[in-house]
Structure formats: structure tokens, C-alpha cells
PDB file of C-alpha atoms in Angstrom:
ATOM      1  CA  MET A   1     -15.815 -13.676 -18.422  1.00  0.00           C
ATOM      2  CA  PRO A   2     -13.803 -13.899 -21.630  1.00  0.00           C
ATOM      3  CA  LEU A   3     -10.853 -11.575 -22.144  1.00  0.00           C
ATOM      4  CA  ALA A   4     -12.767  -9.167 -24.370  1.00  0.00           C
ATOM      5  CA  GLU A   5     -15.437  -8.567 -21.716  1.00  0.00           C
ATOM      6  CA  HIS A   6     -12.723  -7.963 -19.095  1.00  0.00           C
ATOM      7  CA  LEU A   7     -11.188  -5.334 -21.369  1.00  0.00           C
ATOM      8  CA  TYR A   8     -14.608  -3.723 -21.924  1.00  0.00           C
ATOM      9  CA  GLU A   9     -15.192  -3.579 -18.184  1.00  0.00           C
ATOM     10  CA  LEU A  10     -11.722  -2.090 -17.615  1.00  0.00           C
ATOM     11  CA  ARG A  11     -12.440   0.521 -20.302  1.00  0.00           C
ATOM     12  CA  ASP A  12     -15.755   1.501 -18.706  1.00  0.00           C
ATOM     13  CA  ARG A  13     -14.260   1.824 -15.226  1.00  0.00           C
ATOM     14  CA  LEU A  14     -11.320   3.869 -16.528  1.00  0.00           C
ATOM     15  CA  LEU A  15     -13.716   6.191 -18.324  1.00  0.00           C
ATOM     16  CA  ILE A  16     -15.733   6.686 -15.137  1.00  0.00           C
ATOM     17  CA  ALA A  17     -12.549   7.391 -13.144  1.00  0.00           C
ATOM     18  CA  LEU A  18     -11.231   9.818 -15.765  1.00  0.00           C
ATOM     19  CA  ALA A  19     -14.569  11.630 -15.972  1.00  0.00           C
ATOM     20  CA  VAL A  20     -14.587  12.160 -12.202  1.00  0.00           C
ATOM     21  CA  ILE A  21     -10.936  13.298 -12.264  1.00  0.00           C
ATOM     22  CA  VAL A  22     -11.816  15.855 -14.961  1.00  0.00           C
ATOM     23  CA  LEU A  23     -14.646  17.217 -12.797  1.00  0.00           C
ATOM     24  CA  THR A  24     -12.506  17.391  -9.659  1.00  0.00           C
ATOM     25  CA  THR A  25      -9.679  19.009 -11.671  1.00  0.00           C
ATOM     26  CA  ILE A  26     -12.091  21.750 -12.704  1.00  0.00           C
ATOM     27  CA  VAL A  27     -13.017  22.177  -9.043  1.00  0.00           C
ATOM     28  CA  GLY A  28      -9.323  22.369  -8.102  1.00  0.00           C
ATOM     29  CA  PHE A  29      -8.671  24.839 -10.932  1.00  0.00           C
ATOM     30  CA  VAL A  30     -11.417  27.136  -9.630  1.00  0.00           C
ATOM     31  CA  TRP A  31     -10.480  26.547  -5.984  1.00  0.00           C
ATOM     32  CA  TYR A  32      -6.925  27.712  -6.747  1.00  0.00           C
ATOM     33  CA  SER A  33      -7.967  31.360  -6.376  1.00  0.00           C
ATOM     34  CA  ASN A  34     -11.656  31.226  -5.367  1.00  0.00           C
ATOM     35  CA  SER A  35     -13.263  29.656  -2.321  1.00  0.00           C
ATOM     36  CA  PRO A  36     -16.392  29.989  -0.184  1.00  0.00           C
ATOM     37  CA  PRO A  37     -16.251  32.319   2.832  1.00  0.00           C
ATOM     38  CA  GLY A  38     -14.271  30.875   5.727  1.00  0.00           C
ATOM     39  CA  ILE A  39     -12.326  28.404   3.550  1.00  0.00           C
ATOM     40  CA  PRO A  40      -8.855  29.390   2.290  1.00  0.00           C
ATOM     41  CA  THR A  41      -8.110  29.011  -1.378  1.00  0.00           C
ATOM     42  CA  LEU A  42      -5.900  26.217  -2.610  1.00  0.00           C
ATOM     43  CA  GLY A  43      -3.227  28.694  -3.593  1.00  0.00           C
ATOM     44  CA  ASP A  44      -3.221  30.198  -0.093  1.00  0.00           C
ATOM     45  CA  LEU A  45      -2.920  26.755   1.502  1.00  0.00           C
ATOM     46  CA  LEU A  46       0.083  25.808  -0.605  1.00  0.00           C
ATOM     47  CA  THR A  47       1.875  29.166  -0.299  1.00  0.00           C
ATOM     48  CA  ARG A  48       1.256  29.563   3.441  1.00  0.00           C
ATOM     49  CA  PRO A  49       4.551  27.892   4.496  1.00  0.00           C
ATOM     50  CA  TYR A  50       6.409  30.371   2.275  1.00  0.00           C
ATOM     51  CA  CYS A  51       4.353  33.431   3.175  1.00  0.00           C
ATOM     52  CA  ASP A  52       4.651  32.753   6.925  1.00  0.00           C
ATOM     53  CA  LEU A  53       8.348  33.549   6.700  1.00  0.00           C
ATOM     54  CA  PRO A  54       9.511  37.042   7.738  1.00  0.00           C
ATOM     55  CA  ALA A  55       9.339  39.631   4.988  1.00  0.00           C
ATOM     56  CA  ASP A  56      13.110  40.044   4.942  1.00  0.00           C
ATOM     57  CA  ALA A  57      13.596  36.326   4.112  1.00  0.00           C
ATOM     58  CA  ARG A  58      11.750  36.482   0.786  1.00  0.00           C
ATOM     59  CA  ALA A  59      11.697  38.839  -2.148  1.00  0.00           C
ATOM     60  CA  SER A  60       8.700  41.132  -2.595  1.00  0.00           C
ATOM     61  CA  PHE A  61       7.391  41.970  -6.069  1.00  0.00           C
ATOM     62  CA  THR A  62       4.438  44.208  -5.104  1.00  0.00           C
ATOM     63  CA  ALA A  63       4.254  47.767  -3.847  1.00  0.00           C
ATOM     64  CA  ASP A  64       2.354  46.816  -0.695  1.00  0.00           C
ATOM     65  CA  GLY A  65       4.701  43.899   0.153  1.00  0.00           C
ATOM     66  CA  GLU A  66       2.060  41.214  -0.388  1.00  0.00           C
ATOM     67  CA  CYS A  67       3.440  37.698  -0.584  1.00  0.00           C
ATOM     68  CA  LYS A  68       3.373  36.523  -4.189  1.00  0.00           C
ATOM     69  CA  LEU A  69       5.444  34.158  -6.280  1.00  0.00           C
ATOM     70  CA  LEU A  70       7.253  35.120  -9.451  1.00  0.00           C
ATOM     71  CA  ALA A  71       6.176  34.136 -12.969  1.00  0.00           C
ATOM     72  CA  VAL A  72       8.744  34.603 -15.753  1.00  0.00           C
ATOM     73  CA  GLY A  73       6.826  33.197 -18.737  1.00  0.00           C
ATOM     74  CA  PRO A  74       3.527  34.127 -20.420  1.00  0.00           C
ATOM     75  CA  PHE A  75       1.958  30.719 -19.759  1.00  0.00           C
ATOM     76  CA  ASP A  76       3.506  30.067 -16.359  1.00  0.00           C
ATOM     77  CA  GLN A  77       0.489  31.125 -14.329  1.00  0.00           C
ATOM     78  CA  PHE A  78      -2.016  29.129 -16.377  1.00  0.00           C
ATOM     79  CA  MET A  79       0.129  25.971 -16.498  1.00  0.00           C
ATOM     80  CA  LEU A  80       0.910  26.215 -12.796  1.00  0.00           C
ATOM     81  CA  ARG A  81      -2.749  26.625 -11.932  1.00  0.00           C
ATOM     82  CA  LEU A  82      -3.626  23.663 -14.156  1.00  0.00           C
ATOM     83  CA  GLN A  83      -0.897  21.528 -12.553  1.00  0.00           C
ATOM     84  CA  VAL A  84      -2.069  22.303  -9.025  1.00  0.00           C
ATOM     85  CA  GLY A  85      -5.707  21.778 -10.020  1.00  0.00           C
ATOM     86  CA  LEU A  86      -4.899  18.402 -11.594  1.00  0.00           C
ATOM     87  CA  THR A  87      -3.013  17.250  -8.511  1.00  0.00           C
ATOM     88  CA  ALA A  88      -5.862  18.336  -6.253  1.00  0.00           C
ATOM     89  CA  GLY A  89      -8.366  16.688  -8.601  1.00  0.00           C
ATOM     90  CA  VAL A  90      -6.580  13.334  -8.477  1.00  0.00           C
ATOM     91  CA  VAL A  91      -6.500  13.486  -4.665  1.00  0.00           C
ATOM     92  CA  MET A  92     -10.159  14.492  -4.365  1.00  0.00           C
ATOM     93  CA  ALA A  93     -11.235  11.813  -6.841  1.00  0.00           C
ATOM     94  CA  SER A  94      -9.187   9.084  -5.124  1.00  0.00           C
ATOM     95  CA  PRO A  95     -12.247   7.475  -3.439  1.00  0.00           C
ATOM     96  CA  VAL A  96     -13.890   7.075  -6.848  1.00  0.00           C
ATOM     97  CA  TRP A  97     -10.967   5.676  -8.834  1.00  0.00           C
ATOM     98  CA  LEU A  98      -9.929   3.462  -5.914  1.00  0.00           C
ATOM     99  CA  TYR A  99     -13.497   2.135  -5.780  1.00  0.00           C
ATOM    100  CA  GLN A 100     -13.501   1.482  -9.539  1.00  0.00           C
ATOM    101  CA  LEU A 101     -10.180  -0.337  -9.271  1.00  0.00           C
ATOM    102  CA  TRP A 102     -11.492  -2.334  -6.331  1.00  0.00           C
ATOM    103  CA  GLN A 103     -14.654  -3.312  -8.189  1.00  0.00           C
ATOM    104  CA  PHE A 104     -12.584  -4.527 -11.125  1.00  0.00           C
ATOM    105  CA  ILE A 105     -10.325  -6.696  -8.931  1.00  0.00           C
ATOM    106  CA  THR A 106     -12.939  -7.978  -6.454  1.00  0.00           C
ATOM    107  CA  PRO A 107     -14.560 -10.696  -8.647  1.00  0.00           C
ATOM    108  CA  ALA A 108     -11.207 -12.505  -8.883  1.00  0.00           C
ATOM    109  CA  LEU A 109     -10.709 -12.636  -5.100  1.00  0.00           C
ATOM    110  CA  LYS A 110     -12.043 -14.935  -2.435  1.00  0.00           C
ATOM    111  CA  GLN A 111     -14.038 -13.661   0.532  1.00  0.00           C
ATOM    112  CA  LYS A 112     -11.002 -13.604   2.850  1.00  0.00           C
ATOM    113  CA  GLU A 113      -8.857 -11.926   0.201  1.00  0.00           C
ATOM    114  CA  ARG A 114     -11.508  -9.254  -0.333  1.00  0.00           C
ATOM    115  CA  ARG A 115     -11.518  -8.447   3.370  1.00  0.00           C
ATOM    116  CA  TYR A 116      -7.732  -8.156   3.469  1.00  0.00           C
ATOM    117  CA  GLY A 117      -7.642  -6.160   0.239  1.00  0.00           C
ATOM    118  CA  LEU A 118     -10.189  -3.612   1.432  1.00  0.00           C
ATOM    119  CA  THR A 119      -8.289  -3.204   4.697  1.00  0.00           C
ATOM    120  CA  PHE A 120      -5.039  -2.609   2.854  1.00  0.00           C
ATOM    121  CA  VAL A 121      -6.637  -0.052   0.506  1.00  0.00           C
ATOM    122  CA  LEU A 122      -8.069   1.933   3.422  1.00  0.00           C
ATOM    123  CA  ALA A 123      -4.841   1.685   5.423  1.00  0.00           C
ATOM    124  CA  GLY A 124      -2.764   2.742   2.414  1.00  0.00           C
ATOM    125  CA  SER A 125      -4.954   5.795   1.801  1.00  0.00           C
ATOM    126  CA  ALA A 126      -4.752   6.798   5.464  1.00  0.00           C
ATOM    127  CA  LEU A 127      -0.954   6.405   5.545  1.00  0.00           C
ATOM    128  CA  PHE A 128      -0.572   8.512   2.402  1.00  0.00           C
ATOM    129  CA  VAL A 129      -2.681  11.315   3.878  1.00  0.00           C
ATOM    130  CA  VAL A 130      -0.763  11.212   7.177  1.00  0.00           C
ATOM    131  CA  GLY A 131       2.557  11.403   5.337  1.00  0.00           C
ATOM    132  CA  ALA A 132       1.396  14.341   3.227  1.00  0.00           C
ATOM    133  CA  LEU A 133       0.156  16.226   6.310  1.00  0.00           C
ATOM    134  CA  ILE A 134       3.459  15.694   8.112  1.00  0.00           C
ATOM    135  CA  ALA A 135       5.309  16.987   5.061  1.00  0.00           C
ATOM    136  CA  TYR A 136       3.105  20.091   4.970  1.00  0.00           C
ATOM    137  CA  PHE A 137       3.886  20.986   8.585  1.00  0.00           C
ATOM    138  CA  VAL A 138       7.586  20.142   8.263  1.00  0.00           C
ATOM    139  CA  VAL A 139       8.061  22.229   5.116  1.00  0.00           C
ATOM    140  CA  SER A 140       7.670  25.432   7.145  1.00  0.00           C
ATOM    141  CA  GLU A 141      10.769  24.581   9.167  1.00  0.00           C
ATOM    142  CA  ALA A 142      12.538  23.508   6.000  1.00  0.00           C
ATOM    143  CA  PHE A 143      11.841  26.850   4.318  1.00  0.00           C
ATOM    144  CA  ASP A 144      12.932  28.751   7.408  1.00  0.00           C
ATOM    145  CA  PHE A 145      16.300  26.990   7.221  1.00  0.00           C
ATOM    146  CA  LEU A 146      16.755  27.000   3.445  1.00  0.00           C
ATOM    147  CA  LEU A 147      15.748  30.613   2.787  1.00  0.00           C
ATOM    148  CA  ARG A 148      17.465  32.179   5.791  1.00  0.00           C
ATOM    149  CA  VAL A 149      20.732  30.280   5.863  1.00  0.00           C
ATOM    150  CA  GLY A 150      22.464  32.989   3.763  1.00  0.00           C
ATOM    151  CA  ASP A 151      20.080  35.931   3.930  1.00  0.00           C
ATOM    152  CA  GLU A 152      22.893  38.297   4.958  1.00  0.00           C
ATOM    153  CA  VAL A 153      24.120  38.561   1.370  1.00  0.00           C
ATOM    154  CA  GLN A 154      21.159  37.406  -0.730  1.00  0.00           C
ATOM    155  CA  VAL A 155      17.406  37.085  -0.826  1.00  0.00           C
ATOM    156  CA  THR A 156      15.464  34.241  -2.418  1.00  0.00           C
ATOM    157  CA  ALA A 157      12.994  34.989  -5.205  1.00  0.00           C
ATOM    158  CA  LEU A 158      10.980  31.834  -5.897  1.00  0.00           C
ATOM    159  CA  THR A 159       9.115  31.258  -9.119  1.00  0.00           C
ATOM    160  CA  GLY A 160       5.757  29.551  -9.014  1.00  0.00           C
ATOM    161  CA  ASP A 161       6.849  26.410 -10.867  1.00  0.00           C
ATOM    162  CA  ARG A 162       9.920  25.915  -8.654  1.00  0.00           C
ATOM    163  CA  TYR A 163       7.996  26.449  -5.432  1.00  0.00           C
ATOM    164  CA  PHE A 164       4.968  24.316  -6.254  1.00  0.00           C
ATOM    165  CA  GLY A 165       7.196  21.654  -7.785  1.00  0.00           C
ATOM    166  CA  PHE A 166       9.094  21.487  -4.504  1.00  0.00           C
ATOM    167  CA  MET A 167       5.897  21.341  -2.456  1.00  0.00           C
ATOM    168  CA  LEU A 168       4.160  18.680  -4.546  1.00  0.00           C
ATOM    169  CA  GLN A 169       7.300  16.557  -4.745  1.00  0.00           C
ATOM    170  CA  LEU A 170       7.758  16.679  -0.972  1.00  0.00           C
ATOM    171  CA  LEU A 171       4.109  15.775  -0.321  1.00  0.00           C
ATOM    172  CA  VAL A 172       4.240  12.824  -2.722  1.00  0.00           C
ATOM    173  CA  ILE A 173       7.566  11.528  -1.335  1.00  0.00           C
ATOM    174  CA  PHE A 174       6.280  11.590   2.235  1.00  0.00           C
ATOM    175  CA  GLY A 175       2.968   9.999   1.252  1.00  0.00           C
ATOM    176  CA  VAL A 176       4.535   7.172  -0.768  1.00  0.00           C
ATOM    177  CA  SER A 177       7.303   6.532   1.785  1.00  0.00           C
ATOM    178  CA  PHE A 178       4.760   6.048   4.545  1.00  0.00           C
ATOM    179  CA  GLU A 179       3.454   2.991   2.638  1.00  0.00           C
ATOM    180  CA  LEU A 180       6.552   1.049   3.757  1.00  0.00           C
ATOM    181  CA  PRO A 181       4.913  -0.732   6.737  1.00  0.00           C
ATOM    182  CA  LEU A 182       2.040  -1.827   4.534  1.00  0.00           C
ATOM    183  CA  LEU A 183       4.478  -3.488   2.141  1.00  0.00           C
ATOM    184  CA  ILE A 184       6.324  -5.255   4.974  1.00  0.00           C
ATOM    185  CA  ILE A 185       3.089  -6.483   6.574  1.00  0.00           C
ATOM    186  CA  SER A 186       1.765  -7.802   3.277  1.00  0.00           C
ATOM    187  CA  LEU A 187       5.010  -9.718   2.638  1.00  0.00           C
ATOM    188  CA  ASN A 188       4.858 -11.152   6.158  1.00  0.00           C
ATOM    189  CA  LEU A 189       1.257 -12.264   5.735  1.00  0.00           C
ATOM    190  CA  ALA A 190       2.185 -13.900   2.441  1.00  0.00           C
ATOM    191  CA  GLY A 191       4.976 -15.844   4.168  1.00  0.00           C
ATOM    192  CA  VAL A 192       7.771 -14.174   2.177  1.00  0.00           C
ATOM    193  CA  LEU A 193       9.308 -12.094   4.992  1.00  0.00           C
ATOM    194  CA  SER A 194       9.509 -13.517   8.500  1.00  0.00           C
ATOM    195  CA  TYR A 195      10.042 -11.749  11.815  1.00  0.00           C
ATOM    196  CA  ALA A 196      13.404 -13.476  12.321  1.00  0.00           C
ATOM    197  CA  ARG A 197      14.684 -12.048   9.064  1.00  0.00           C
ATOM    198  CA  LEU A 198      13.347  -8.580   9.835  1.00  0.00           C
ATOM    199  CA  LYS A 199      14.979  -8.684  13.259  1.00  0.00           C
ATOM    200  CA  ALA A 200      18.315  -9.599  11.706  1.00  0.00           C
ATOM    201  CA  TRP A 201      17.985  -6.878   9.064  1.00  0.00           C
ATOM    202  CA  ARG A 202      16.696  -4.137  11.400  1.00  0.00           C
ATOM    203  CA  ARG A 203      19.943  -2.130  11.626  1.00  0.00           C
ATOM    204  CA  GLY A 204      20.612  -2.332   7.925  1.00  0.00           C
ATOM    205  CA  ILE A 205      17.073  -1.257   7.076  1.00  0.00           C
ATOM    206  CA  LEU A 206      17.272   1.700   9.473  1.00  0.00           C
ATOM    207  CA  PHE A 207      20.534   2.816   7.910  1.00  0.00           C
ATOM    208  CA  GLY A 208      18.981   2.488   4.463  1.00  0.00           C
ATOM    209  CA  LEU A 209      15.985   4.589   5.532  1.00  0.00           C
ATOM    210  CA  PHE A 210      18.205   7.472   6.618  1.00  0.00           C
ATOM    211  CA  VAL A 211      20.183   7.263   3.382  1.00  0.00           C
ATOM    212  CA  PHE A 212      16.950   7.213   1.380  1.00  0.00           C
ATOM    213  CA  ALA A 213      15.605  10.226   3.290  1.00  0.00           C
ATOM    214  CA  ALA A 214      18.812  12.181   2.648  1.00  0.00           C
ATOM    215  CA  VAL A 215      18.614  11.490  -1.084  1.00  0.00           C
ATOM    216  CA  ALA A 216      14.853  11.601  -1.679  1.00  0.00           C
ATOM    217  CA  THR A 217      13.962  14.889   0.031  1.00  0.00           C
ATOM    218  CA  PRO A 218      14.107  17.628  -2.625  1.00  0.00           C
ATOM    219  CA  GLY A 219      15.612  20.317  -0.377  1.00  0.00           C
ATOM    220  CA  GLN A 220      18.225  18.099   1.329  1.00  0.00           C
ATOM    221  CA  ASP A 221      17.630  20.069   4.513  1.00  0.00           C
ATOM    222  CA  PRO A 222      18.019  18.408   7.923  1.00  0.00           C
ATOM    223  CA  PHE A 223      14.416  19.044   9.022  1.00  0.00           C
ATOM    224  CA  SER A 224      12.605  17.254   6.189  1.00  0.00           C
ATOM    225  CA  MET A 225      15.285  14.531   6.096  1.00  0.00           C
ATOM    226  CA  LEU A 226      14.979  13.779   9.821  1.00  0.00           C
ATOM    227  CA  ALA A 227      11.187  13.971   9.737  1.00  0.00           C
ATOM    228  CA  LEU A 228      10.996  11.481   6.870  1.00  0.00           C
ATOM    229  CA  ALA A 229      13.614   9.126   8.340  1.00  0.00           C
ATOM    230  CA  LEU A 230      12.161   9.162  11.865  1.00  0.00           C
ATOM    231  CA  GLY A 231       8.603   8.704  10.612  1.00  0.00           C
ATOM    232  CA  MET A 232       9.600   5.739   8.458  1.00  0.00           C
ATOM    233  CA  SER A 233      11.622   4.277  11.359  1.00  0.00           C
ATOM    234  CA  VAL A 234       8.598   4.379  13.660  1.00  0.00           C
ATOM    235  CA  LEU A 235       6.413   2.743  11.023  1.00  0.00           C
ATOM    236  CA  LEU A 236       9.105   0.139  10.374  1.00  0.00           C
ATOM    237  CA  GLU A 237       9.194  -0.808  14.050  1.00  0.00           C
ATOM    238  CA  PHE A 238       5.408  -1.097  14.065  1.00  0.00           C
ATOM    239  CA  ALA A 239       5.560  -3.438  11.058  1.00  0.00           C
ATOM    240  CA  ILE A 240       8.279  -5.551  12.719  1.00  0.00           C
ATOM    241  CA  GLN A 241       6.233  -5.936  15.895  1.00  0.00           C
ATOM    242  CA  PHE A 242       3.187  -6.888  13.828  1.00  0.00           C
ATOM    243  CA  ALA A 243       5.290  -9.551  12.101  1.00  0.00           C
ATOM    244  CA  ARG A 244       6.450 -10.840  15.500  1.00  0.00           C
ATOM    245  CA  LEU A 245       2.888 -11.258  16.770  1.00  0.00           C
ATOM    246  CA  HIS A 246       1.716 -12.795  13.508  1.00  0.00           C
ATOM    247  CA  ASP A 247       4.562 -15.314  13.359  1.00  0.00           C
ATOM    248  CA  ARG A 248       4.015 -16.254  17.014  1.00  0.00           C
ATOM    249  CA  ARG A 249       0.319 -16.900  16.430  1.00  0.00           C
ATOM    250  CA  LYS A 250       1.068 -18.862  13.274  1.00  0.00           C
ATOM    251  CA  ALA A 251       3.657 -20.990  15.113  1.00  0.00           C
ATOM    252  CA  LYS A 252       1.059 -22.066  17.695  1.00  0.00           C
ATOM    253  CA  ASN A 253      -1.161 -23.528  14.984  1.00  0.00           C
ATOM    254  CA  ARG A 254       1.731 -25.124  13.135  1.00  0.00           C
ATOM    255  CA  PRO A 255       2.352 -28.906  13.444  1.00  0.00           C
ATOM    256  CA  ASP A 256       5.663 -30.048  14.919  1.00  0.00           C
ATOM    257  CA  TRP A 257       6.873 -31.664  11.710  1.00  0.00           C
ATOM    258  CA  MET A 258       6.809 -28.261   9.989  1.00  0.00           C
ATOM    259  CA  ASN A 259       9.552 -27.021  12.350  1.00  0.00           C
ATOM    260  CA  VAL A 260      12.025 -29.707  11.208  1.00  0.00           C
ATOM    261  CA  SER A 261      14.724 -28.580   8.798  1.00  0.00           C
ATOM    262  CA  ASP A 262      14.854 -29.989   5.289  1.00  0.00           C
ATOM    263  CA  ASP A 263      17.846 -32.259   6.027  1.00  0.00           C
ATOM    264  CA  GLU A 264      16.225 -33.933   9.052  1.00  0.00           C
ATOM    265  CA  ALA A 265      13.571 -36.620   9.271  1.00  0.00           C
ATOM    266  CA  ALA A 266      10.280 -35.703  10.879  1.00  0.00           C
ATOM    267  CA  PRO A 267       9.571 -37.541  14.160  1.00  0.00           C
ATOM    268  CA  LEU A 268       7.035 -40.327  14.083  1.00  0.00           C
ATOM    269  CA  GLU A 269       3.757 -39.671  15.785  1.00  0.00           C
ATOM    270  CA  ALA A 270       2.951 -41.657  18.913  1.00  0.00           C
ATOM    271  CA  PRO A 271       0.268 -44.333  18.498  1.00  0.00           C
ATOM    272  CA  GLY A 272      -3.156 -42.950  19.225  1.00  0.00           C
ATOM    273  CA  GLU A 273      -2.134 -39.295  18.756  1.00  0.00           C
ATOM    274  CA  THR A 274      -2.302 -36.880  15.884  1.00  0.00           C
ATOM    275  CA  SER A 275       0.268 -34.192  15.077  1.00  0.00           C
ATOM    276  CA  ALA A 276      -1.815 -31.638  16.952  1.00  0.00           C
ATOM    277  CA  GLY A 277      -1.832 -33.806  20.113  1.00  0.00           C
ATOM    278  CA  ASP A 278      -5.481 -34.828  19.899  1.00  0.00           C
ATOM    279  CA  SER A 279      -5.939 -38.452  21.021  1.00  0.00           C
ATOM    280  CA  PHE A 280      -8.232 -40.866  19.253  1.00  0.00           C
ATOM    281  CA  ALA A 281      -9.370 -44.455  19.866  1.00  0.00           C
ATOM    282  CA  ALA A 282      -7.190 -47.216  18.520  1.00  0.00           C
ATOM    283  CA  PRO A 283      -8.810 -49.080  15.621  1.00  0.00           C
ATOM    284  CA  GLU A 284     -10.267 -52.500  16.342  1.00  0.00           C
ATOM    285  CA  PRO A 285      -8.882 -55.465  14.399  1.00  0.00           C
ATOM    286  CA  LEU A 286     -10.951 -56.528  11.454  1.00  0.00           C
ATOM    287  CA  THR A 287     -12.640 -59.931  11.589  1.00  0.00           C
ATOM    288  CA  PRO A 288     -12.511 -62.070   8.462  1.00  0.00           C
ATOM    289  CA  PRO A 289     -15.784 -62.329   6.601  1.00  0.00           C
ATOM    290  CA  ALA A 290     -17.908 -65.437   6.917  1.00  0.00           C
ATOM    291  CA  PRO A 291     -17.302 -68.091   4.241  1.00  0.00           C
ATOM    292  CA  LEU A 292     -19.708 -68.099   1.367  1.00  0.00           C
ATOM    293  CA  PRO A 293     -22.072 -71.091   1.043  1.00  0.00           C
ATOM    294  CA  PRO A 294     -20.971 -73.761  -1.420  1.00  0.00           C
ATOM    295  CA  VAL A 295     -22.217 -73.345  -4.937  1.00  0.00           C
ATOM    296  CA  ARG A 296     -24.525 -76.162  -5.989  1.00  0.00           C
ATOM    297  CA  PRO A 297     -23.398 -77.634  -9.333  1.00  0.00           C
ATOM    298  CA  THR A 298     -25.815 -77.258 -12.191  1.00  0.00           C
ATOM    299  CA  ALA A 299     -27.061 -80.202 -14.190  1.00  0.00           C
ATOM    300  CA  ARG A 300     -25.214 -80.865 -17.383  1.00  0.00           C
ATOM    301  CA  ARG A 301     -27.251 -81.153 -20.516  1.00  0.00           C
ATOM    302  CA  ASP A 302     -27.153 -84.288 -22.484  1.00  0.00           C
ATOM    303  CA  ALA A 303     -24.974 -83.973 -25.529  1.00  0.00           C
ATOM    304  CA  SER A 304     -27.492 -85.874 -27.577  1.00  0.00           C
ATOM    305  CA  ALA A 305     -30.038 -83.112 -27.245  1.00  0.00           C
ATOM    306  CA  PHE A 306     -27.644 -80.703 -28.908  1.00  0.00           C
ATOM    307  CA  ASP A 307     -27.043 -83.147 -31.627  1.00  0.00           C
ATOM    308  CA  GLU A 308     -30.804 -83.349 -32.317  1.00  0.00           C
ATOM    309  CA  VAL A 309     -31.020 -79.577 -32.541  1.00  0.00           C
ATOM    310  CA  LEU A 310     -28.150 -79.400 -34.960  1.00  0.00           C
TER     311      LEU A 310
END
């Protein structure tokens, strides 16, 4: 298609994705404080790690001691509810906007590339969800450490924007960080990053992962830092082992002359053998073609006849 039609198609798919995100944001906005029977509200799910703490570890702002966050501005509650609803809407609408993105990219890919691309999209979504779930369960231990480390002289009163900002940031960091093995595997499949290089860089990469976890986690507590670093280390080792198996299988199907360095000459192949070792019959010598029969000379016309014509 020409460029204009590509832009029209991109516009239509973006509009569809945005329309679905608007609908799911409305659902998340309502789900924030209302839910069907037997299903907790979105607000209860996000505040559960904080409300599960002992009552003496958090400040209470109600007469009955109910667990609630603090709002200090007139628009804090509405903006916080809209922020949480938008985040939930983007997550719930992810199958739709990922499908629209996939449909826009698919016509430019070959059949093999489509299969790999779909696998990577599904694997990336699954890794993001797993990382977010691990962050949700780890945050309880993080809050228990952060809010009770100095509770003898002070009590923590969390505002809604600070608490939900911490929660959403932690969920996103864990989800995005768990995409690391997917990036390494894709670079290995593309031939950019080999197993030998990963093996040589393993210690440096592990050290970098722990440094990244110490800096990236919003609370800088040991529980979330160790959980992020250990989870990424396990996924890194899985990606390295995948690269080892892939490079070994690729080396079996690789001709011998490809293993020669650039400053060496490739060995000559033995007569009657190909580079893969498959033998073939030696060619028979060509016989010269039979001589052509002599050309019989044609009769020459008498010059006088031409003179008569002239």
C-alpha cells in the first residue's frame, strides 16, 4: 500500500484501541469502589498489602479504626480514582491493542516471522503478568519492613497518591524487568548475541542486575530489591541456557568453512564431496562434438547477367 493508506490504517487501529481503552477505563473507574458479590473492589485489592499490617503500624483516620488512606486535596480522590482506573483499563484492554498492533505489523512479515512474533508477544505478556504478581505479593513484606522499622517513635500516614504511586511503580518495574530474557533470546536468534559472549559476561550481568534492582525499586527495601534481582537472575540463566542450545543446534547445520576465522583460508573440499559431507558422482569427461558436414559451394552467377539487368 502507499504511505497514505498505511497512515489511514494506523489511524483506524489506534482509534479502535483508544475506544476500547476508554471503555475499560470506565469499567476500572467503577470497579474502584463497586464490584459484584464475591469479587473484591479494585481499591481493596490495591490497599490490601497496606491494610493487612497491624493497626499500630499505620495511622487511623476513622473513629472505628477502618483502614483508609489520607487525601489532602479537594481533587485528590477523583484524580487518584481516575489514575487507577486508567491503569486498570490499559491492562484490561491489552489483548485488544496488542491485537491491533499485531494486525498492523503482520502484513510486512513473512510466515516464519509471524510465528516468532506471535510467540514473543504472548511470552512478553505472560512475563509482564508474572512480574506484576510477584511484585504484589512481595510488597506486603516490603511494607512490613518500611512502616515498622521505626514505629517506636513515629507512625506512617500514607496519602492516596503516594501509596498508589508506589504500588503502580513497583508493579510496572517488575513487569518490565521480567522482559529481560525475551530481549536476550531475540538478540541470540538474530545472531547478535552468542552464547559464548553471554557466558563470558555472566558475572558482570548478574552484578548489574543487583545494582539495577537496588536503584529501580521505589522503596529501596531489601525484600523488593532481592525479589527483583533474584527473579531477573533466574530468567537470565534461562535465557543463557536457551542461547546455548540454540547455538549448538545452529553449529551442527553450519558448514566447516564458516568456522574459519577471517584471517585464515578455508580448507578445500575433497573431490567428490560437498561441504556438508554428502558424496556425489564424479562428472564424466565431455566428448567433442562430431564435425559438421562440409558446406557445398554455391554456383556463382555470371557477371554478364548483372550487366544485362543494369
